[in-house]
Amino acid sequence: MKFIFSIVLFLLAAQACIVHAGGPRIEKKLGGDSTIFTMTLDPGEHPKPGKSFHVTIHVTPGTDWHVYSSKMSTEGGLVPLTLAIPPELAETFEVEKIEETGDIKTAFDSNFMAVTMAHFTPYDLIATIKVKQKPNPDSAFYLLLHFQTCNETMCMPPRTFAVPMTFLGQPPIKLRVAGVIIKPKFELASLYKPE
């Protein structure tokens, strides 16, 4: 039994390496776990080049499924949640840090011989994003979210979604990056004309 389990774990790891080597494959539909990700930008946030801003990603695991925390180690072969900037936005933005809210359950999983950290209920990820240079005003901002989810009997292969999940009808985020405003010079007309 352990031999079969080792083979399955090896195949999952090999698949993750192949996908990683060729770039992420972006999923276009939900799987059996139905994890939903929703991203919002606080209206008070005004991104500026050289500064950072925050986005909140609300994570809703499917019923009876759990999502592995970004704080979890990769030992044991399980995949913690990670955020990445898409290649076309990488020159403009950078993920500085990720924080999590909610209740993280930490336990030893004898199937993987590793300590796991997982969310069983909805929670928020707060990502700090640095603006490296002024972006194209017409481009939409999104992130790539890579994660793995399991229930009590099985694990889904790791997947990558673009967030906001536009295939679910979530609108893309348009950033209005504040720049330097150049005020035009006005000359006041004078009614007094010297003779």
Short mmCIF file of N, CA and C in Angstrom, two decimals:
data_model
loop_
_atom_site.label_atom_id
_atom_site.label_comp_id
_atom_site.label_asym_id
_atom_site.label_seq_id
_atom_site.Cartn_x
_atom_site.Cartn_y
_atom_site.Cartn_z
N MET A 1 0.82 -1.20 0.00
CA MET A 1 0.00 0.00 0.00
C MET A 1 0.87 1.26 0.00
N LYS A 2 1.93 1.22 0.83
CA LYS A 2 2.83 2.38 0.86
C LYS A 2 3.51 2.58 -0.48
N PHE A 3 3.80 1.48 -1.19
CA PHE A 3 4.43 1.58 -2.49
C PHE A 3 3.52 2.31 -3.48
N ILE A 4 2.24 1.94 -3.50
CA ILE A 4 1.27 2.60 -4.39
C ILE A 4 1.14 4.07 -4.03
N PHE A 5 1.07 4.34 -2.73
CA PHE A 5 0.97 5.73 -2.28
C PHE A 5 2.20 6.52 -2.72
N SER A 6 3.39 5.93 -2.62
CA SER A 6 4.63 6.60 -3.04
C SER A 6 4.63 6.88 -4.53
N ILE A 7 4.13 5.93 -5.34
CA ILE A 7 4.05 6.13 -6.79
C ILE A 7 3.11 7.28 -7.12
N VAL A 8 1.93 7.31 -6.48
CA VAL A 8 0.96 8.39 -6.73
C VAL A 8 1.56 9.74 -6.34
N LEU A 9 2.24 9.80 -5.21
CA LEU A 9 2.87 11.04 -4.76
C LEU A 9 3.95 11.48 -5.74
N PHE A 10 4.74 10.53 -6.24
CA PHE A 10 5.78 10.84 -7.22
C PHE A 10 5.17 11.40 -8.50
N LEU A 11 4.09 10.78 -8.99
CA LEU A 11 3.44 11.26 -10.21
C LEU A 11 2.87 12.66 -10.04
N LEU A 12 2.28 12.95 -8.87
CA LEU A 12 1.78 14.30 -8.61
C LEU A 12 2.91 15.32 -8.59
N ALA A 13 4.03 14.96 -7.97
CA ALA A 13 5.19 15.86 -7.92
C ALA A 13 5.75 16.08 -9.32
N ALA A 14 5.82 15.01 -10.13
CA ALA A 14 6.33 15.13 -11.50
C ALA A 14 5.43 16.03 -12.33
N GLN A 15 4.10 15.89 -12.15
CA GLN A 15 3.17 16.74 -12.87
C GLN A 15 3.36 18.19 -12.49
N ALA A 16 3.56 18.46 -11.20
CA ALA A 16 3.78 19.83 -10.74
C ALA A 16 5.06 20.40 -11.36
N CYS A 17 6.11 19.60 -11.46
CA CYS A 17 7.38 20.06 -12.05
C CYS A 17 7.21 20.36 -13.53
N ILE A 18 6.48 19.51 -14.25
CA ILE A 18 6.27 19.72 -15.69
C ILE A 18 5.47 20.99 -15.91
N VAL A 19 4.40 21.18 -15.15
CA VAL A 19 3.58 22.39 -15.29
C VAL A 19 4.40 23.62 -14.95
N HIS A 20 5.22 23.54 -13.89
CA HIS A 20 6.03 24.69 -13.49
C HIS A 20 7.07 25.03 -14.55
N ALA A 21 7.66 23.99 -15.18
CA ALA A 21 8.71 24.22 -16.16
C ALA A 21 8.16 24.94 -17.39
N GLY A 22 6.93 24.65 -17.79
CA GLY A 22 6.35 25.28 -18.98
C GLY A 22 5.52 26.49 -18.66
N GLY A 23 5.56 26.98 -17.45
CA GLY A 23 4.71 28.09 -17.05
C GLY A 23 3.40 27.56 -16.52
N PRO A 24 2.69 28.36 -15.76
CA PRO A 24 1.46 27.84 -15.16
C PRO A 24 0.35 27.64 -16.19
N ARG A 25 -0.38 26.57 -16.02
CA ARG A 25 -1.57 26.34 -16.84
C ARG A 25 -2.73 26.96 -16.08
N ILE A 26 -3.35 27.96 -16.65
CA ILE A 26 -4.44 28.67 -15.98
C ILE A 26 -5.74 27.91 -16.18
N GLU A 27 -6.37 27.54 -15.08
CA GLU A 27 -7.64 26.82 -15.14
C GLU A 27 -8.76 27.74 -15.58
N LYS A 28 -9.68 27.20 -16.35
CA LYS A 28 -10.81 27.98 -16.87
C LYS A 28 -12.16 27.49 -16.33
N LYS A 29 -12.13 26.49 -15.46
CA LYS A 29 -13.37 26.01 -14.86
C LYS A 29 -13.06 25.47 -13.47
N LEU A 30 -14.10 25.37 -12.65
CA LEU A 30 -13.93 24.86 -11.30
C LEU A 30 -13.82 23.35 -11.30
N GLY A 31 -13.14 22.82 -10.28
CA GLY A 31 -13.03 21.38 -10.12
C GLY A 31 -14.03 20.88 -9.10
N GLY A 32 -13.82 19.66 -8.67
CA GLY A 32 -14.72 19.04 -7.71
C GLY A 32 -14.74 19.71 -6.36
N ASP A 33 -13.68 20.44 -6.05
CA ASP A 33 -13.62 21.09 -4.73
C ASP A 33 -14.34 22.44 -4.72
N SER A 34 -14.53 23.06 -5.87
CA SER A 34 -15.27 24.32 -6.00
C SER A 34 -14.77 25.44 -5.10
N THR A 35 -13.46 25.60 -4.96
CA THR A 35 -12.91 26.71 -4.19
C THR A 35 -13.10 28.00 -5.01
N ILE A 36 -13.64 29.04 -4.36
CA ILE A 36 -13.91 30.32 -5.04
C ILE A 36 -12.99 31.39 -4.45
N PHE A 37 -12.39 32.19 -5.34
CA PHE A 37 -11.52 33.28 -4.95
C PHE A 37 -12.10 34.59 -5.48
N THR A 38 -12.24 35.59 -4.61
CA THR A 38 -12.77 36.89 -5.00
C THR A 38 -11.79 37.97 -4.55
N MET A 39 -11.34 38.83 -5.47
CA MET A 39 -10.35 39.86 -5.12
C MET A 39 -10.99 41.24 -5.15
N THR A 40 -10.67 42.04 -4.12
CA THR A 40 -11.17 43.43 -4.05
C THR A 40 -10.01 44.37 -3.73
N LEU A 41 -10.18 45.59 -4.17
CA LEU A 41 -9.25 46.67 -3.87
C LEU A 41 -10.02 47.71 -3.09
N ASP A 42 -9.52 48.09 -1.92
CA ASP A 42 -10.19 49.10 -1.11
C ASP A 42 -10.27 50.40 -1.90
N PRO A 43 -11.45 51.04 -1.94
CA PRO A 43 -11.58 52.30 -2.68
C PRO A 43 -10.63 53.39 -2.20
N GLY A 44 -10.16 53.29 -0.96
CA GLY A 44 -9.24 54.29 -0.43
C GLY A 44 -7.80 54.08 -0.87
N GLU A 45 -7.52 52.95 -1.53
CA GLU A 45 -6.15 52.67 -1.99
C GLU A 45 -5.87 53.48 -3.26
N HIS A 46 -4.74 54.17 -3.26
CA HIS A 46 -4.30 54.95 -4.42
C HIS A 46 -2.88 54.53 -4.77
N PRO A 47 -2.72 53.47 -5.57
CA PRO A 47 -1.37 52.99 -5.90
C PRO A 47 -0.54 54.08 -6.57
N LYS A 48 0.74 54.15 -6.21
CA LYS A 48 1.67 55.10 -6.79
C LYS A 48 2.96 54.37 -7.12
N PRO A 49 3.62 54.74 -8.22
CA PRO A 49 4.91 54.12 -8.53
C PRO A 49 5.89 54.29 -7.37
N GLY A 50 6.57 53.22 -7.01
CA GLY A 50 7.52 53.24 -5.90
C GLY A 50 6.88 52.96 -4.55
N LYS A 51 5.56 52.90 -4.49
CA LYS A 51 4.83 52.63 -3.24
C LYS A 51 4.12 51.28 -3.34
N SER A 52 3.46 50.88 -2.26
CA SER A 52 2.74 49.61 -2.21
C SER A 52 1.26 49.84 -1.95
N PHE A 53 0.45 48.87 -2.33
CA PHE A 53 -0.99 48.90 -2.04
C PHE A 53 -1.40 47.49 -1.64
N HIS A 54 -2.63 47.36 -1.13
CA HIS A 54 -3.12 46.07 -0.64
C HIS A 54 -4.35 45.64 -1.43
N VAL A 55 -4.40 44.36 -1.74
CA VAL A 55 -5.62 43.75 -2.28
C VAL A 55 -6.03 42.64 -1.32
N THR A 56 -7.33 42.42 -1.23
CA THR A 56 -7.86 41.36 -0.37
C THR A 56 -8.46 40.28 -1.25
N ILE A 57 -8.04 39.06 -1.03
CA ILE A 57 -8.60 37.91 -1.75
C ILE A 57 -9.38 37.08 -0.75
N HIS A 58 -10.68 36.98 -0.97
CA HIS A 58 -11.53 36.16 -0.10
C HIS A 58 -11.54 34.74 -0.66
N VAL A 59 -11.17 33.78 0.18
CA VAL A 59 -11.07 32.38 -0.22
C VAL A 59 -12.21 31.61 0.42
N THR A 60 -13.01 30.95 -0.39
CA THR A 60 -14.12 30.14 0.11
C THR A 60 -13.91 28.70 -0.31
N PRO A 61 -13.37 27.85 0.61
CA PRO A 61 -13.19 26.44 0.25
C PRO A 61 -14.53 25.76 0.01
N GLY A 62 -14.52 24.73 -0.84
CA GLY A 62 -15.73 23.96 -1.08
C GLY A 62 -16.14 23.21 0.17
N THR A 63 -17.40 22.82 0.24
CA THR A 63 -17.90 22.07 1.39
C THR A 63 -17.10 20.79 1.58
N ASP A 64 -16.64 20.56 2.81
CA ASP A 64 -15.85 19.38 3.19
C ASP A 64 -14.45 19.36 2.59
N TRP A 65 -13.97 20.49 2.03
CA TRP A 65 -12.62 20.58 1.49
C TRP A 65 -11.84 21.60 2.30
N HIS A 66 -10.53 21.48 2.30
CA HIS A 66 -9.69 22.49 2.95
C HIS A 66 -8.58 22.92 1.99
N VAL A 67 -8.13 24.17 2.17
CA VAL A 67 -7.08 24.77 1.34
C VAL A 67 -5.84 24.91 2.21
N TYR A 68 -4.69 24.51 1.67
CA TYR A 68 -3.45 24.61 2.44
C TYR A 68 -2.98 26.06 2.51
N SER A 69 -2.56 26.44 3.70
CA SER A 69 -2.14 27.81 4.00
C SER A 69 -0.85 28.18 3.29
N SER A 70 -0.70 29.47 3.02
CA SER A 70 0.55 29.98 2.44
C SER A 70 1.70 29.88 3.43
N LYS A 71 1.38 29.68 4.71
CA LYS A 71 2.40 29.58 5.76
C LYS A 71 2.97 28.16 5.90
N MET A 72 2.36 27.20 5.21
CA MET A 72 2.76 25.81 5.37
C MET A 72 4.04 25.51 4.59
N SER A 73 4.83 24.57 5.12
CA SER A 73 6.04 24.09 4.45
C SER A 73 5.65 23.20 3.27
N THR A 74 6.56 23.07 2.32
CA THR A 74 6.30 22.19 1.17
C THR A 74 6.76 20.76 1.43
N GLU A 75 7.34 20.50 2.60
CA GLU A 75 7.79 19.13 2.88
C GLU A 75 6.58 18.20 2.95
N GLY A 76 6.76 16.99 2.49
CA GLY A 76 5.66 16.03 2.47
C GLY A 76 4.97 16.01 1.12
N GLY A 77 5.30 16.94 0.23
CA GLY A 77 4.73 16.94 -1.12
C GLY A 77 3.47 17.74 -1.30
N LEU A 78 2.88 18.26 -0.23
CA LEU A 78 1.66 19.08 -0.37
C LEU A 78 2.04 20.49 -0.79
N VAL A 79 1.12 21.18 -1.46
CA VAL A 79 1.41 22.49 -2.05
C VAL A 79 0.69 23.59 -1.28
N PRO A 80 1.44 24.48 -0.63
CA PRO A 80 0.79 25.62 0.03
C PRO A 80 0.33 26.64 -1.01
N LEU A 81 -0.61 27.47 -0.63
CA LEU A 81 -1.12 28.50 -1.52
C LEU A 81 -0.03 29.54 -1.78
N THR A 82 0.13 29.94 -3.04
CA THR A 82 1.08 30.99 -3.41
C THR A 82 0.40 31.97 -4.36
N LEU A 83 0.88 33.20 -4.34
CA LEU A 83 0.42 34.24 -5.26
C LEU A 83 1.58 34.65 -6.14
N ALA A 84 1.28 34.93 -7.40
CA ALA A 84 2.32 35.39 -8.33
C ALA A 84 1.75 36.45 -9.24
N ILE A 85 2.63 37.32 -9.69
CA ILE A 85 2.26 38.33 -10.69
C ILE A 85 2.34 37.66 -12.06
N PRO A 86 1.35 37.86 -12.93
CA PRO A 86 1.42 37.27 -14.28
C PRO A 86 2.63 37.83 -15.05
N PRO A 87 3.19 37.05 -15.96
CA PRO A 87 4.40 37.50 -16.68
C PRO A 87 4.25 38.86 -17.35
N GLU A 88 3.07 39.16 -17.92
CA GLU A 88 2.91 40.44 -18.62
C GLU A 88 2.84 41.64 -17.68
N LEU A 89 2.67 41.41 -16.37
CA LEU A 89 2.63 42.50 -15.39
C LEU A 89 3.87 42.51 -14.48
N ALA A 90 4.79 41.56 -14.70
CA ALA A 90 5.93 41.39 -13.79
C ALA A 90 6.89 42.57 -13.77
N GLU A 91 6.99 43.33 -14.85
CA GLU A 91 7.87 44.51 -14.85
C GLU A 91 7.26 45.67 -14.09
N THR A 92 5.96 45.60 -13.85
CA THR A 92 5.24 46.71 -13.23
C THR A 92 4.94 46.46 -11.76
N PHE A 93 4.61 45.22 -11.39
CA PHE A 93 4.19 44.90 -10.03
C PHE A 93 5.04 43.80 -9.42
N GLU A 94 5.04 43.74 -8.08
CA GLU A 94 5.76 42.70 -7.35
C GLU A 94 4.99 42.39 -6.07
N VAL A 95 4.82 41.09 -5.75
CA VAL A 95 4.18 40.69 -4.49
C VAL A 95 5.23 40.83 -3.39
N GLU A 96 4.98 41.72 -2.42
CA GLU A 96 5.92 41.92 -1.32
C GLU A 96 5.68 40.95 -0.17
N LYS A 97 4.40 40.78 0.22
CA LYS A 97 4.09 39.83 1.30
C LYS A 97 2.63 39.44 1.25
N ILE A 98 2.34 38.34 1.96
CA ILE A 98 0.97 37.82 2.05
C ILE A 98 0.66 37.59 3.52
N GLU A 99 -0.51 38.07 3.94
CA GLU A 99 -1.00 37.80 5.30
C GLU A 99 -2.32 37.05 5.18
N GLU A 100 -2.65 36.28 6.21
CA GLU A 100 -3.90 35.51 6.21
C GLU A 100 -4.70 35.82 7.47
N THR A 101 -6.02 35.85 7.29
CA THR A 101 -6.92 35.93 8.44
C THR A 101 -7.54 34.55 8.60
N GLY A 102 -8.39 34.40 9.57
CA GLY A 102 -9.12 33.13 9.72
C GLY A 102 -8.40 32.14 10.60
N ASP A 103 -9.03 31.00 10.76
CA ASP A 103 -8.57 29.96 11.66
C ASP A 103 -7.77 28.92 10.88
N ILE A 104 -6.47 28.82 11.18
CA ILE A 104 -5.61 27.82 10.54
C ILE A 104 -5.52 26.60 11.46
N LYS A 105 -5.88 25.44 10.92
CA LYS A 105 -5.78 24.19 11.67
C LYS A 105 -4.42 23.55 11.35
N THR A 106 -3.63 23.34 12.40
CA THR A 106 -2.32 22.72 12.26
C THR A 106 -2.40 21.30 12.82
N ALA A 107 -1.94 20.33 12.02
CA ALA A 107 -2.02 18.92 12.46
C ALA A 107 -0.94 18.11 11.75
N PHE A 108 -0.63 16.95 12.31
CA PHE A 108 0.29 16.03 11.66
C PHE A 108 -0.52 15.09 10.80
N ASP A 109 -0.17 15.00 9.51
CA ASP A 109 -0.87 14.11 8.57
C ASP A 109 0.03 12.90 8.33
N SER A 110 -0.39 11.74 8.85
CA SER A 110 0.43 10.53 8.74
C SER A 110 0.51 10.02 7.29
N ASN A 111 -0.44 10.39 6.43
CA ASN A 111 -0.37 9.99 5.02
C ASN A 111 0.84 10.60 4.34
N PHE A 112 1.16 11.85 4.71
CA PHE A 112 2.27 12.56 4.09
C PHE A 112 3.48 12.68 5.01
N MET A 113 3.32 12.21 6.26
CA MET A 113 4.39 12.30 7.25
C MET A 113 4.88 13.75 7.36
N ALA A 114 3.93 14.66 7.47
CA ALA A 114 4.28 16.08 7.53
C ALA A 114 3.23 16.82 8.34
N VAL A 115 3.64 17.95 8.87
CA VAL A 115 2.72 18.85 9.57
C VAL A 115 2.02 19.70 8.52
N THR A 116 0.69 19.72 8.57
CA THR A 116 -0.08 20.51 7.61
C THR A 116 -0.72 21.71 8.30
N MET A 117 -0.94 22.75 7.52
CA MET A 117 -1.64 23.96 7.99
C MET A 117 -2.71 24.26 6.95
N ALA A 118 -3.97 24.22 7.36
CA ALA A 118 -5.05 24.36 6.39
C ALA A 118 -6.20 25.19 6.92
N HIS A 119 -6.93 25.77 5.97
CA HIS A 119 -8.16 26.52 6.26
C HIS A 119 -9.35 25.66 5.84
N PHE A 120 -10.27 25.43 6.77
CA PHE A 120 -11.48 24.65 6.50
C PHE A 120 -12.69 25.56 6.30
N THR A 121 -12.55 26.83 6.63
CA THR A 121 -13.64 27.81 6.52
C THR A 121 -13.15 29.01 5.71
N PRO A 122 -14.08 29.85 5.21
CA PRO A 122 -13.66 31.01 4.43
C PRO A 122 -12.71 31.92 5.21
N TYR A 123 -11.79 32.52 4.47
CA TYR A 123 -10.81 33.42 5.08
C TYR A 123 -10.33 34.43 4.03
N ASP A 124 -9.53 35.39 4.48
CA ASP A 124 -8.99 36.41 3.58
C ASP A 124 -7.47 36.33 3.50
N LEU A 125 -6.97 36.55 2.30
CA LEU A 125 -5.54 36.78 2.07
C LEU A 125 -5.39 38.28 1.83
N ILE A 126 -4.46 38.91 2.49
CA ILE A 126 -4.18 40.32 2.23
C ILE A 126 -2.79 40.37 1.61
N ALA A 127 -2.74 40.75 0.33
CA ALA A 127 -1.48 40.80 -0.41
C ALA A 127 -0.99 42.24 -0.50
N THR A 128 0.27 42.44 -0.18
CA THR A 128 0.90 43.75 -0.35
C THR A 128 1.63 43.72 -1.68
N ILE A 129 1.23 44.63 -2.57
CA ILE A 129 1.76 44.67 -3.93
C ILE A 129 2.54 45.97 -4.13
N LYS A 130 3.77 45.86 -4.59
CA LYS A 130 4.59 47.04 -4.87
C LYS A 130 4.42 47.44 -6.34
N VAL A 131 4.27 48.75 -6.58
CA VAL A 131 4.19 49.28 -7.94
C VAL A 131 5.61 49.68 -8.32
N LYS A 132 6.22 48.95 -9.24
CA LYS A 132 7.60 49.23 -9.63
C LYS A 132 7.70 50.36 -10.65
N GLN A 133 6.69 50.46 -11.51
CA GLN A 133 6.64 51.54 -12.49
C GLN A 133 5.19 51.76 -12.88
N LYS A 134 4.91 52.90 -13.48
CA LYS A 134 3.53 53.23 -13.83
C LYS A 134 3.02 52.26 -14.90
N PRO A 135 1.88 51.60 -14.62
CA PRO A 135 1.35 50.63 -15.58
C PRO A 135 0.59 51.30 -16.71
N ASN A 136 0.33 50.51 -17.72
CA ASN A 136 -0.53 50.95 -18.82
C ASN A 136 -1.93 51.15 -18.24
N PRO A 137 -2.53 52.33 -18.43
CA PRO A 137 -3.84 52.59 -17.82
C PRO A 137 -4.96 51.70 -18.34
N ASP A 138 -4.76 51.07 -19.50
CA ASP A 138 -5.81 50.22 -20.06
C ASP A 138 -5.73 48.77 -19.60
N SER A 139 -4.63 48.39 -18.93
CA SER A 139 -4.48 46.98 -18.54
C SER A 139 -5.20 46.69 -17.22
N ALA A 140 -5.74 45.51 -17.14
CA ALA A 140 -6.44 45.07 -15.93
C ALA A 140 -5.43 44.40 -15.01
N PHE A 141 -5.61 44.57 -13.70
CA PHE A 141 -4.73 43.96 -12.70
C PHE A 141 -5.33 42.63 -12.26
N TYR A 142 -4.51 41.61 -12.23
CA TYR A 142 -4.94 40.32 -11.70
C TYR A 142 -3.72 39.58 -11.16
N LEU A 143 -3.97 38.54 -10.40
CA LEU A 143 -2.91 37.72 -9.81
C LEU A 143 -3.11 36.27 -10.20
N LEU A 144 -2.04 35.49 -10.15
CA LEU A 144 -2.13 34.05 -10.34
C LEU A 144 -2.05 33.39 -8.98
N LEU A 145 -3.05 32.59 -8.66
CA LEU A 145 -3.14 31.95 -7.36
C LEU A 145 -2.98 30.44 -7.56
N HIS A 146 -1.92 29.87 -7.00
CA HIS A 146 -1.61 28.44 -7.12
C HIS A 146 -1.91 27.79 -5.77
N PHE A 147 -2.65 26.69 -5.77
CA PHE A 147 -3.06 26.09 -4.50
C PHE A 147 -3.36 24.61 -4.66
N GLN A 148 -3.50 23.95 -3.52
CA GLN A 148 -3.95 22.56 -3.49
C GLN A 148 -4.99 22.44 -2.39
N THR A 149 -5.97 21.60 -2.63
CA THR A 149 -7.03 21.39 -1.66
C THR A 149 -7.28 19.90 -1.50
N CYS A 150 -7.68 19.52 -0.30
CA CYS A 150 -7.95 18.11 0.00
C CYS A 150 -9.22 18.00 0.84
N ASN A 151 -9.79 16.80 0.88
CA ASN A 151 -10.82 16.49 1.86
C ASN A 151 -10.29 15.34 2.70
N GLU A 152 -11.12 14.64 3.41
CA GLU A 152 -10.64 13.59 4.31
C GLU A 152 -10.18 12.33 3.58
N THR A 153 -10.52 12.18 2.30
CA THR A 153 -10.16 10.95 1.59
C THR A 153 -9.27 11.15 0.37
N MET A 154 -9.21 12.36 -0.17
CA MET A 154 -8.41 12.57 -1.38
C MET A 154 -7.94 14.01 -1.50
N CYS A 155 -6.93 14.22 -2.36
CA CYS A 155 -6.42 15.55 -2.67
C CYS A 155 -6.59 15.82 -4.16
N MET A 156 -6.91 17.04 -4.50
CA MET A 156 -6.96 17.45 -5.91
C MET A 156 -5.54 17.82 -6.33
N PRO A 157 -5.21 17.65 -7.60
CA PRO A 157 -3.89 18.09 -8.06
C PRO A 157 -3.78 19.62 -7.89
N PRO A 158 -2.58 20.14 -7.67
CA PRO A 158 -2.43 21.59 -7.57
C PRO A 158 -2.90 22.26 -8.85
N ARG A 159 -3.53 23.43 -8.69
CA ARG A 159 -4.07 24.17 -9.84
C ARG A 159 -3.73 25.65 -9.70
N THR A 160 -3.82 26.36 -10.81
CA THR A 160 -3.58 27.81 -10.83
C THR A 160 -4.79 28.49 -11.44
N PHE A 161 -5.30 29.50 -10.74
CA PHE A 161 -6.40 30.31 -11.25
C PHE A 161 -5.95 31.76 -11.38
N ALA A 162 -6.50 32.45 -12.36
CA ALA A 162 -6.35 33.90 -12.44
C ALA A 162 -7.43 34.49 -11.55
N VAL A 163 -7.04 35.43 -10.69
CA VAL A 163 -7.98 36.06 -9.77
C VAL A 163 -7.92 37.57 -10.01
N PRO A 164 -9.05 38.25 -10.27
CA PRO A 164 -10.43 37.79 -10.23
C PRO A 164 -10.70 36.68 -11.26
N MET A 165 -11.64 35.80 -10.87
CA MET A 165 -12.01 34.67 -11.71
C MET A 165 -13.04 35.14 -12.74
N THR A 166 -12.54 35.65 -13.86
CA THR A 166 -13.42 36.28 -14.85
C THR A 166 -14.40 35.29 -15.46
N PHE A 167 -14.05 33.99 -15.48
CA PHE A 167 -14.97 33.01 -16.06
C PHE A 167 -16.20 32.82 -15.18
N LEU A 168 -16.17 33.32 -13.94
CA LEU A 168 -17.35 33.30 -13.07
C LEU A 168 -18.09 34.63 -13.11
N GLY A 169 -17.64 35.52 -13.98
CA GLY A 169 -18.31 36.81 -14.10
C GLY A 169 -17.78 37.88 -13.17
N GLN A 170 -16.68 37.62 -12.47
CA GLN A 170 -16.09 38.64 -11.60
C GLN A 170 -15.43 39.70 -12.48
N PRO A 171 -15.73 40.97 -12.25
CA PRO A 171 -15.15 42.01 -13.11
C PRO A 171 -13.66 42.16 -12.84
N PRO A 172 -12.87 42.45 -13.90
CA PRO A 172 -11.44 42.69 -13.70
C PRO A 172 -11.21 43.97 -12.91
N ILE A 173 -10.08 44.05 -12.23
CA ILE A 173 -9.75 45.24 -11.45
C ILE A 173 -8.96 46.20 -12.32
N LYS A 174 -9.48 47.42 -12.44
CA LYS A 174 -8.78 48.47 -13.17
C LYS A 174 -8.12 49.37 -12.14
N LEU A 175 -6.81 49.46 -12.20
CA LEU A 175 -6.08 50.30 -11.25
C LEU A 175 -5.96 51.71 -11.79
N ARG A 176 -6.23 52.66 -10.95
CA ARG A 176 -5.97 54.05 -11.31
C ARG A 176 -4.73 54.45 -10.52
N VAL A 177 -3.60 54.33 -11.17
CA VAL A 177 -2.34 54.62 -10.50
C VAL A 177 -2.12 56.12 -10.50
N ALA A 178 -1.94 56.65 -9.28
CA ALA A 178 -1.74 58.09 -9.14
C ALA A 178 -0.35 58.45 -9.64
N GLY A 179 -0.28 59.49 -10.41
CA GLY A 179 1.01 59.99 -10.90
C GLY A 179 1.17 61.44 -10.52
N VAL A 180 2.17 62.05 -11.07
CA VAL A 180 2.39 63.48 -10.81
C VAL A 180 1.45 64.27 -11.69
N ILE A 181 0.69 65.14 -11.10
CA ILE A 181 -0.24 65.98 -11.85
C ILE A 181 0.46 67.28 -12.19
N ILE A 182 0.56 67.56 -13.46
CA ILE A 182 1.18 68.82 -13.89
C ILE A 182 0.07 69.84 -14.07
N LYS A 183 0.14 70.89 -13.29
CA LYS A 183 -0.88 71.94 -13.38
C LYS A 183 -0.49 72.93 -14.47
N PRO A 184 -1.42 73.25 -15.35
CA PRO A 184 -1.11 74.22 -16.39
C PRO A 184 -0.96 75.62 -15.77
N LYS A 185 -0.10 76.41 -16.38
CA LYS A 185 0.08 77.78 -15.90
C LYS A 185 -0.99 78.66 -16.52
N PHE A 186 -1.61 79.46 -15.68
CA PHE A 186 -2.62 80.38 -16.16
C PHE A 186 -2.08 81.81 -16.03
N GLU A 187 -2.34 82.61 -17.02
CA GLU A 187 -1.99 84.03 -16.94
C GLU A 187 -3.29 84.78 -16.76
N LEU A 188 -3.32 85.57 -15.76
CA LEU A 188 -4.53 86.35 -15.51
C LEU A 188 -4.57 87.59 -16.40
N ALA A 189 -5.68 87.77 -17.02
CA ALA A 189 -5.86 88.96 -17.86
C ALA A 189 -6.08 90.16 -16.96
N SER A 190 -5.50 91.22 -17.31
CA SER A 190 -5.64 92.43 -16.49
C SER A 190 -6.49 93.44 -17.23
N LEU A 191 -7.39 94.06 -16.47
CA LEU A 191 -8.20 95.11 -17.08
C LEU A 191 -7.41 96.42 -17.17
N TYR A 192 -6.41 96.53 -16.35
CA TYR A 192 -5.62 97.75 -16.35
C TYR A 192 -4.52 97.63 -17.38
N LYS A 193 -4.47 98.52 -18.29
CA LYS A 193 -3.43 98.53 -19.28
C LYS A 193 -2.63 99.81 -19.13
N PRO A 194 -1.35 99.70 -18.87
CA PRO A 194 -0.56 100.92 -18.73
C PRO A 194 -0.43 101.64 -20.07
N GLU A 195 -0.41 102.97 -20.01
CA GLU A 195 -0.31 103.76 -21.24
C GLU A 195 1.11 104.10 -21.57
#
